[in-house]
Short mmCIF file of C-alpha atoms and ligand atoms in Angstrom, two decimals:
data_model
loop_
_atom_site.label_atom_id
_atom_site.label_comp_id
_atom_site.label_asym_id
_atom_site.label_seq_id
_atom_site.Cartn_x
_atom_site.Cartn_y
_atom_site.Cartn_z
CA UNK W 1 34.56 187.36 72.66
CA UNK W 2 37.79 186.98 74.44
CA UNK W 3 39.34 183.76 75.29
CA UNK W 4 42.81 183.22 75.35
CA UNK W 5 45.39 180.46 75.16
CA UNK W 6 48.97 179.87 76.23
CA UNK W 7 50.61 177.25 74.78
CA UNK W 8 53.87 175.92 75.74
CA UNK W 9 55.25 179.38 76.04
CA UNK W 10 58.36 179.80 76.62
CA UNK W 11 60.44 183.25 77.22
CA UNK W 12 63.94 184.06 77.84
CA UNK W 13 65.77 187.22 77.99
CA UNK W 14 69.34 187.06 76.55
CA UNK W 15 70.39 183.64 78.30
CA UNK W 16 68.13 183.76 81.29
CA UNK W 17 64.85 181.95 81.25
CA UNK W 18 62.25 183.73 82.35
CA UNK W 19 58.67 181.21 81.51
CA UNK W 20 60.07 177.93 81.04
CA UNK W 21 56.56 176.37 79.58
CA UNK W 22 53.46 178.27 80.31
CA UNK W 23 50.22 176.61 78.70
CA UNK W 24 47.07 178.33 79.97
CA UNK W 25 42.95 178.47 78.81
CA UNK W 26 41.36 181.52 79.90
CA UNK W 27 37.83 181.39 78.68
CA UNK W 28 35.75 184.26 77.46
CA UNK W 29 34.16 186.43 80.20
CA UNK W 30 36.84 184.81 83.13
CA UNK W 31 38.39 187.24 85.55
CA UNK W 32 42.20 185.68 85.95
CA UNK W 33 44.24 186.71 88.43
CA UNK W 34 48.09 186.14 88.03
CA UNK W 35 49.77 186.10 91.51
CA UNK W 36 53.04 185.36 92.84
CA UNK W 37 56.28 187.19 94.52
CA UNK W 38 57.74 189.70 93.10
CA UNK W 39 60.11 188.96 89.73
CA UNK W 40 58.25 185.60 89.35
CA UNK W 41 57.49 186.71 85.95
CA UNK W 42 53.90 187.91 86.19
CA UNK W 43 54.18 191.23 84.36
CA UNK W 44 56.36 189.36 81.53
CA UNK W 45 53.28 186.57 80.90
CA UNK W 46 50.99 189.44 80.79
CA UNK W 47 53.41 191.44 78.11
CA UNK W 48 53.45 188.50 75.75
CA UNK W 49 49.98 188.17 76.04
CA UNK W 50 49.54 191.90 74.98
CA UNK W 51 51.94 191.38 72.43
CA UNK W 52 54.60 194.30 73.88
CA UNK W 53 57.30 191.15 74.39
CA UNK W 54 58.25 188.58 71.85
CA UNK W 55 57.84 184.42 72.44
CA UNK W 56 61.03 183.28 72.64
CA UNK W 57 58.91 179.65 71.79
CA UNK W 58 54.88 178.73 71.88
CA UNK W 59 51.75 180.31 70.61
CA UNK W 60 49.40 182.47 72.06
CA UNK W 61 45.65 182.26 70.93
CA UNK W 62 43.02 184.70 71.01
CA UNK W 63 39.42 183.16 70.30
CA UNK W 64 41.52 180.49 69.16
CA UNK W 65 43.10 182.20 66.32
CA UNK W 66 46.96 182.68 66.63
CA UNK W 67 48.23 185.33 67.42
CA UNK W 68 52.04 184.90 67.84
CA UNK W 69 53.50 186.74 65.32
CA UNK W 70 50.83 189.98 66.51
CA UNK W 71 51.99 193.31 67.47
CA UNK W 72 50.05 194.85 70.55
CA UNK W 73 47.88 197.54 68.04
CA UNK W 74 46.36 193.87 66.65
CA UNK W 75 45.05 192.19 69.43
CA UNK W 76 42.44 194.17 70.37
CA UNK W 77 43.77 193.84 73.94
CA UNK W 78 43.67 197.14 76.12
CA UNK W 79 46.46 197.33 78.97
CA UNK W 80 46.15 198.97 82.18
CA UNK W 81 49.33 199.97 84.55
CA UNK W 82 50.43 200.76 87.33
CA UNK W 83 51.41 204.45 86.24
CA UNK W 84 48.51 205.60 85.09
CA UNK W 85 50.02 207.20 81.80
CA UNK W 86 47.69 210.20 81.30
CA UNK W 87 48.86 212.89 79.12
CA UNK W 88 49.26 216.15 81.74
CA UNK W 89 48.32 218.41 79.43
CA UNK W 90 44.65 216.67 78.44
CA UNK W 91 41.38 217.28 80.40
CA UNK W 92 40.26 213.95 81.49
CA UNK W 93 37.51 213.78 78.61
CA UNK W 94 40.81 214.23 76.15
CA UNK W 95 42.52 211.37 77.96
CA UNK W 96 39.40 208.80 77.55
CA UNK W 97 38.73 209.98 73.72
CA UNK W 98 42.25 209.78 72.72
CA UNK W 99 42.69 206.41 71.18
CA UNK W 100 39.42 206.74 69.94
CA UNK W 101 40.57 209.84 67.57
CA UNK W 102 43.65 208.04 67.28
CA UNK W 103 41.16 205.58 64.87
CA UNK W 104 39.63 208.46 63.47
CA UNK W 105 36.18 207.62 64.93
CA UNK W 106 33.77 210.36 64.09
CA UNK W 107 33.31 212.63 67.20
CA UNK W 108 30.07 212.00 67.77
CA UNK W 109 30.63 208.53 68.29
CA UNK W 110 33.50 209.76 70.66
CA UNK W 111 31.37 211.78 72.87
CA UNK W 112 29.04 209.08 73.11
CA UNK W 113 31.56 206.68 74.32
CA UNK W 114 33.33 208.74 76.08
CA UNK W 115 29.72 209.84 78.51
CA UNK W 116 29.35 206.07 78.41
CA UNK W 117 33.01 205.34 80.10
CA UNK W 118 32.56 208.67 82.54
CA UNK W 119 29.35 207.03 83.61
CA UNK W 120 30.22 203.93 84.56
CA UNK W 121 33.37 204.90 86.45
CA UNK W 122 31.92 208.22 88.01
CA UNK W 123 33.73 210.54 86.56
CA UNK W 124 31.02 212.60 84.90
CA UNK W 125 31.89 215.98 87.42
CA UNK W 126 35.82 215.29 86.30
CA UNK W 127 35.54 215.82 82.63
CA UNK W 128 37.31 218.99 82.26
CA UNK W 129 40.00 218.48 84.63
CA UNK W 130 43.15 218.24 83.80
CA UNK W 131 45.31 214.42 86.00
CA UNK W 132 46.85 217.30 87.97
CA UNK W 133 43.33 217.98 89.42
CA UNK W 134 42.58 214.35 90.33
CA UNK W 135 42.91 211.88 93.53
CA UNK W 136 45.30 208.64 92.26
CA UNK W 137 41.80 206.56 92.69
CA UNK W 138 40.67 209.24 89.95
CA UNK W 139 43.96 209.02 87.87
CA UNK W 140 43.12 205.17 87.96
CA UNK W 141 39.81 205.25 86.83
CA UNK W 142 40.54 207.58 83.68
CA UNK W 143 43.08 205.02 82.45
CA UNK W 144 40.33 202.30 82.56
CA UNK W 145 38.23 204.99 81.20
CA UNK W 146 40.63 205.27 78.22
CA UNK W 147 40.76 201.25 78.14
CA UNK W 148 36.72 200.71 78.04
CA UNK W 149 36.29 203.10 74.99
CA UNK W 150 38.23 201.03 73.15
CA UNK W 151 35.89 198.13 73.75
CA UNK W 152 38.45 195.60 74.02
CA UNK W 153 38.21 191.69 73.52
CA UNK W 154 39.91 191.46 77.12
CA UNK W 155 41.76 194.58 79.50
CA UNK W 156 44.87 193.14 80.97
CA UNK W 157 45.74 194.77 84.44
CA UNK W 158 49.32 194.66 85.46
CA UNK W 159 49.24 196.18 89.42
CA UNK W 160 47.25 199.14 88.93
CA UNK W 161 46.52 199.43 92.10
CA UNK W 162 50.17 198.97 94.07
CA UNK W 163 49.74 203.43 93.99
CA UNK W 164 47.03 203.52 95.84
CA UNK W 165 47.10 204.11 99.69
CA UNK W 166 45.39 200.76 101.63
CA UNK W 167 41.86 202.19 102.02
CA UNK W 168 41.82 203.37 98.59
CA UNK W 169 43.18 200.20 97.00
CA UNK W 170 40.43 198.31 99.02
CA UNK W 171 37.60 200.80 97.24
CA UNK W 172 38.81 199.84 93.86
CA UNK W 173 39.40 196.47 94.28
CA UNK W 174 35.29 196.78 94.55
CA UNK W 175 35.25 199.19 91.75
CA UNK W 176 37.00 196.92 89.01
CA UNK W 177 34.94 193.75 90.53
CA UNK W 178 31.54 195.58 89.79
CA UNK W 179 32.83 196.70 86.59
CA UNK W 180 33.72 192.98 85.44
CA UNK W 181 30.15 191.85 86.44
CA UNK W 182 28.68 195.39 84.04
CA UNK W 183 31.02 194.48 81.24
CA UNK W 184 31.51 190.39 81.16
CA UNK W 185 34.62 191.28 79.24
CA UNK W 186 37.76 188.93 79.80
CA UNK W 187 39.71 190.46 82.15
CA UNK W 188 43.76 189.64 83.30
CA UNK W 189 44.82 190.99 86.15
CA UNK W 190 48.14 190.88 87.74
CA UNK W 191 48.86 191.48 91.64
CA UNK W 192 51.40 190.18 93.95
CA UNK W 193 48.76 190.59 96.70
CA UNK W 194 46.98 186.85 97.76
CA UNK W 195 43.87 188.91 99.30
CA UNK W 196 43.08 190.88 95.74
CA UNK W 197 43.54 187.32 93.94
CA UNK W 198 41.51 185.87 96.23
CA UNK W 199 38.87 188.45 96.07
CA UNK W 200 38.43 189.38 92.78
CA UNK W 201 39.01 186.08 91.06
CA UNK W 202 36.96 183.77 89.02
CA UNK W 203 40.45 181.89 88.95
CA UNK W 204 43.84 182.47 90.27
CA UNK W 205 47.11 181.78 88.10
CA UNK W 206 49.87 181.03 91.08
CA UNK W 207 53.34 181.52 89.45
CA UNK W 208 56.39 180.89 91.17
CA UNK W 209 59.94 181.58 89.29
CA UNK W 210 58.05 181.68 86.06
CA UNK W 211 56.29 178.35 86.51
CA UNK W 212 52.33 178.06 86.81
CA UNK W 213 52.05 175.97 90.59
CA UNK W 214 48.42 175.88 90.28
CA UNK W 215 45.57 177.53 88.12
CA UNK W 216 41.96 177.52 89.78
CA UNK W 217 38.96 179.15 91.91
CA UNK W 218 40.20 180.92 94.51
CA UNK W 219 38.47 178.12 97.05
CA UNK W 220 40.05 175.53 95.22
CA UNK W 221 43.24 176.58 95.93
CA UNK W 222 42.42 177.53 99.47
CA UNK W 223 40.52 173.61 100.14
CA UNK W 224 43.33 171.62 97.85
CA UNK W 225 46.53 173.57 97.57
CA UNK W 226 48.98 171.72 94.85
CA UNK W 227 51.79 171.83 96.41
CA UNK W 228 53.60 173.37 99.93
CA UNK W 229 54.43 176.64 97.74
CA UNK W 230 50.75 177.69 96.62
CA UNK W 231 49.84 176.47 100.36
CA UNK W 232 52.25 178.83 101.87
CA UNK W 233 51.35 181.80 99.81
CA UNK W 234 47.40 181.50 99.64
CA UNK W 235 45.47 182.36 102.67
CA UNK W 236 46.39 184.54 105.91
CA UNK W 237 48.01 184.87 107.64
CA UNK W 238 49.93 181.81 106.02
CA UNK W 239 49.81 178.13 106.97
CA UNK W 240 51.71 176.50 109.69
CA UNK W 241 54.35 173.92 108.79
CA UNK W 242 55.67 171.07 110.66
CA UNK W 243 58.30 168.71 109.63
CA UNK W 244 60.25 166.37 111.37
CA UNK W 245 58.44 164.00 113.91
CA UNK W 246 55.15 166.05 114.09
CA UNK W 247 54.77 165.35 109.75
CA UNK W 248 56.53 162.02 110.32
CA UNK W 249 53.20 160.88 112.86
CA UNK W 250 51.19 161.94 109.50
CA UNK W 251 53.01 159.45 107.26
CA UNK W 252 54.49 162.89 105.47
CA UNK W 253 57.70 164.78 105.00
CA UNK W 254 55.75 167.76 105.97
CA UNK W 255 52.38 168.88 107.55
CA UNK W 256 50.34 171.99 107.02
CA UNK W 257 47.48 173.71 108.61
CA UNK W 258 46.08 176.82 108.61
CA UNK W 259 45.71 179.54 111.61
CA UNK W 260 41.98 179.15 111.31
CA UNK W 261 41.97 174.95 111.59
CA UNK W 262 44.18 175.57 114.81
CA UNK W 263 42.43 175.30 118.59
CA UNK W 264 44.36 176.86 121.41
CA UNK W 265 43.70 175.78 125.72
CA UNK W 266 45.59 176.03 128.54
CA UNK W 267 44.25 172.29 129.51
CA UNK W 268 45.94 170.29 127.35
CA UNK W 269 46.26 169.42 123.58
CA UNK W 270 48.58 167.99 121.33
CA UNK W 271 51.13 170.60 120.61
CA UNK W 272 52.53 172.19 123.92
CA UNK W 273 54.11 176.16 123.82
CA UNK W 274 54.24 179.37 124.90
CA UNK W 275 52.13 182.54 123.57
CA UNK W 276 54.49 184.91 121.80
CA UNK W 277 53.15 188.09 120.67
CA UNK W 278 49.60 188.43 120.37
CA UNK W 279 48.11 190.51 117.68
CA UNK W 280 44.51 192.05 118.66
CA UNK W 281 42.84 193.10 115.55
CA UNK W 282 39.34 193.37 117.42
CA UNK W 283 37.07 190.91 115.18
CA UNK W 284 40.28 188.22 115.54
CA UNK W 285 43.49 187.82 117.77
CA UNK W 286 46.68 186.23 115.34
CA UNK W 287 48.70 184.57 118.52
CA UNK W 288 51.61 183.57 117.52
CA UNK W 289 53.34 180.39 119.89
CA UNK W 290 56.61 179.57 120.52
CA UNK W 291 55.94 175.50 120.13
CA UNK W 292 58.63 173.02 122.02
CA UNK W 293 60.17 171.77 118.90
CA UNK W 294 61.20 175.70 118.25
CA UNK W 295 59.16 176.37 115.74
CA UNK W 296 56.96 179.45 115.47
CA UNK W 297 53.35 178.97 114.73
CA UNK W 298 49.78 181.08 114.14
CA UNK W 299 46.57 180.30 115.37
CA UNK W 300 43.52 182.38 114.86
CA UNK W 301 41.34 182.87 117.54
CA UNK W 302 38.17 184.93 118.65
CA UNK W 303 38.66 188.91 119.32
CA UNK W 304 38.13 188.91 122.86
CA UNK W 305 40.40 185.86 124.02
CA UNK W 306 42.01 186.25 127.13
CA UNK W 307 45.86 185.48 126.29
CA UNK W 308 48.68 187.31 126.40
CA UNK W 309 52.72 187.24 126.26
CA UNK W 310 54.35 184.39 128.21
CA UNK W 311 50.80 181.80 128.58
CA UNK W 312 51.32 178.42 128.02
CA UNK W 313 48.83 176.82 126.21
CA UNK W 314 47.95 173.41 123.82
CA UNK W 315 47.70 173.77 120.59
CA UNK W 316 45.44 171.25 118.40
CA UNK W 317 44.74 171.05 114.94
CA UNK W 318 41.37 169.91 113.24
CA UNK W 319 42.34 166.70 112.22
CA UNK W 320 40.35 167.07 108.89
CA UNK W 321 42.14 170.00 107.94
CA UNK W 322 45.30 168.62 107.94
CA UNK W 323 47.60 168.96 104.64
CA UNK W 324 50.20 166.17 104.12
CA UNK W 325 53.19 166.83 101.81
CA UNK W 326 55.48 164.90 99.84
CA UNK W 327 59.50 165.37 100.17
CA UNK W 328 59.35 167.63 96.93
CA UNK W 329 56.44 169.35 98.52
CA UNK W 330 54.00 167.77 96.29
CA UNK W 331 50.62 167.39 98.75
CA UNK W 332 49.36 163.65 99.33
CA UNK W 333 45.80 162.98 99.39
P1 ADP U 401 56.98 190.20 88.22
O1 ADP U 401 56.06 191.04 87.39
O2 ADP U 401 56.36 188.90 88.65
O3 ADP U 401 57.54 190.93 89.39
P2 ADP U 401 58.67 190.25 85.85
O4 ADP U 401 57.86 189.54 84.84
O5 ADP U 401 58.72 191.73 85.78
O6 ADP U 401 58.23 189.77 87.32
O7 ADP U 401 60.15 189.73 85.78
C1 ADP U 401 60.46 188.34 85.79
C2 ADP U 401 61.95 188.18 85.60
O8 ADP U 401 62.31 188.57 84.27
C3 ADP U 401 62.80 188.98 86.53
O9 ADP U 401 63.90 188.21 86.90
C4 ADP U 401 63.21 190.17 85.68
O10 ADP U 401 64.43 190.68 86.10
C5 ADP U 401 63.31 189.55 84.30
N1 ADP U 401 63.03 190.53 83.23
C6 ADP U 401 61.84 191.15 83.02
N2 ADP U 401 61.90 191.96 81.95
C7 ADP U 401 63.17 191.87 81.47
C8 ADP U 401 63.89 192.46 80.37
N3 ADP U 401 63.27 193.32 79.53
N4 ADP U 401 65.17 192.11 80.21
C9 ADP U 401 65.78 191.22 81.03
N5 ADP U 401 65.17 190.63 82.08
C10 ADP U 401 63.89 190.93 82.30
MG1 MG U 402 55.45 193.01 87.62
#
């Protein structure tokens, strides 16, 4: 079993607040992706639930029994990072059994394991090698290795796969999915990518400057976005906004809508402008129009639509996908 909860967690470091007041209920088996930009405090909500920083103020639960005043060897929690931290010197088999002989399991017992782990990730042909020897996909997958042995109540994944080039971190996206759906184990994982959180998710944790913006499905936050903020950043390319007299016809401060919910003509429509660049990424085209109010705005279209620099066209939204915001970017429904 591995549920966790946050409650009213707070963390600062010297003066500065980091997590004014997290409170979050990951339930046994989830796969919970915390994303936002960079220095929003992802890593440091995933430290404190590992136990490797201190609560400033709040608890933190695991299967509902406190575990606050924890250190990391006593949760039963297995991190994975970004640098792979493999000892150079160990063959891969070494790596994976080492905190396994660190608990003085018998070796039999570690062998077992240790095929188990090799199986599921493939790397039964990489035993013997030392990291030197291996791809960074490879690397990767002995550090998980090294996490499954230890048959954690949840693995808690802070980037581990910024490293990777963008073909690579695409294949192991797929790799940790699958392996959630072999092991059912709780897993946290933290990205600043929107396409991994939206992929891999059971539910997405948005933070923004330490505060949790939303926390749900990855289509729930896609249909019914909060707020502007977890609008802008989930989906892509990213929503249009219009303020001004274009939100003002909506009865809003400010309107969004998505590239997708966007039609484009050159007959007429309600938005009139002028074709920018057009991006031609053969299943889509991202054109990107200069609109008469100034503003610069995305609409996704077929592959094979016949646009280019300097058109002018009408742009119209679907009226049902329209997103109405509040002055403090809170969305009306
Ligand atoms: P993220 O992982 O989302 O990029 P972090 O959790 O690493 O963000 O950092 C959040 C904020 O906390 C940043 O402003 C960072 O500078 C600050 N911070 C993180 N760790 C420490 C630390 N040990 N001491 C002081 N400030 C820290
Ligand atoms: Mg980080």
């Amino acid at each position: 079993m591995g549920s966790i909860t946050l409650e009213h967690v707070n963390k600062s470091f010297g003066g500065h607040q980091v997590i004014p007041d997290a409170s979050l209920e990951i339930a046994d088996g989830e796969f919970v992706v915390f994303v936002g930009p960079s220095g929003c405090g992802k890593s440091t909500l995933l430290r404190l639930i590992a136990g490797l920083e201190d609560v400033t103020s709040g608890a933190i639960r695991l299967d509902g029994a406190d575990v606050t005043e924890k250190g990391p060897a006593h949760r039963g929690l297995a991190m994975v990072f970004q640098s792979y931290a493999l000892y150079p010197h160990m063959s891969v088999r070494d790596n994976i059994a080492f905190p396994l002989r660190m608990a003085k399991m018998d070796k039999a017992a570690i062998a077992g394991k240790v095929a188990d782990a090799a199986r599921i990730l493939n790397l039964n042909d990489y035993l013997d090698r030392k990291p030197r020897a291996l791809s960074g996909g490879q690397r990767q997958r002995v550090a998980i290795g090294r996490a499954i042995v230890r048959e954690p109540k949840a693995f808690l994944f802070d980037e581990p796969l910024s490293n990777l080039d963008a073909a690579l971190r695409v294949n192991m996206r797929l790799e940790i999915s699958e392996l959630h759906q072999q092991l059912k184990t709780t897993m946290v994982y933290v990205t600043h990518d929107q396409v991994e959180a939206m992929t891999m998710a059971d539910k997405i944790v948005v933070l923004n400057a330490g505060r949790i913006e939303q926390y749900g499905s990855p289509m729930d936050l896609y249909k019914r976005p909060a707020n502007r903020f977890v609008a802008g950043f989930i989906g892509s390319p990213r929503m249009n906004f219009f303020e001004g007299q274009i939100a003002s016809r909506y009865n809003a401060a400010a309107i969004g809508v998505r590239p997708e919910h966007v039609s484009v003509s050159k007959d007429g429509g309600d938005w009139r402008g002028q074709v920018g660049v057009a991006e031609h990424l053969g299943s889509d085209t991202f054109l990107h129009i200069h609109l008469e109010d100034g503003s610069l705005q995305t609409v996704r279209t077929g592959g094979d639509i016949a646009l280019s620099h300097g058109d002018d066209v009408w742009l119209t939204p679907d009226p049902s996908r329209i997103y109405r915001f509040d002055s403090a970017g809170i969305a009306i429904s």
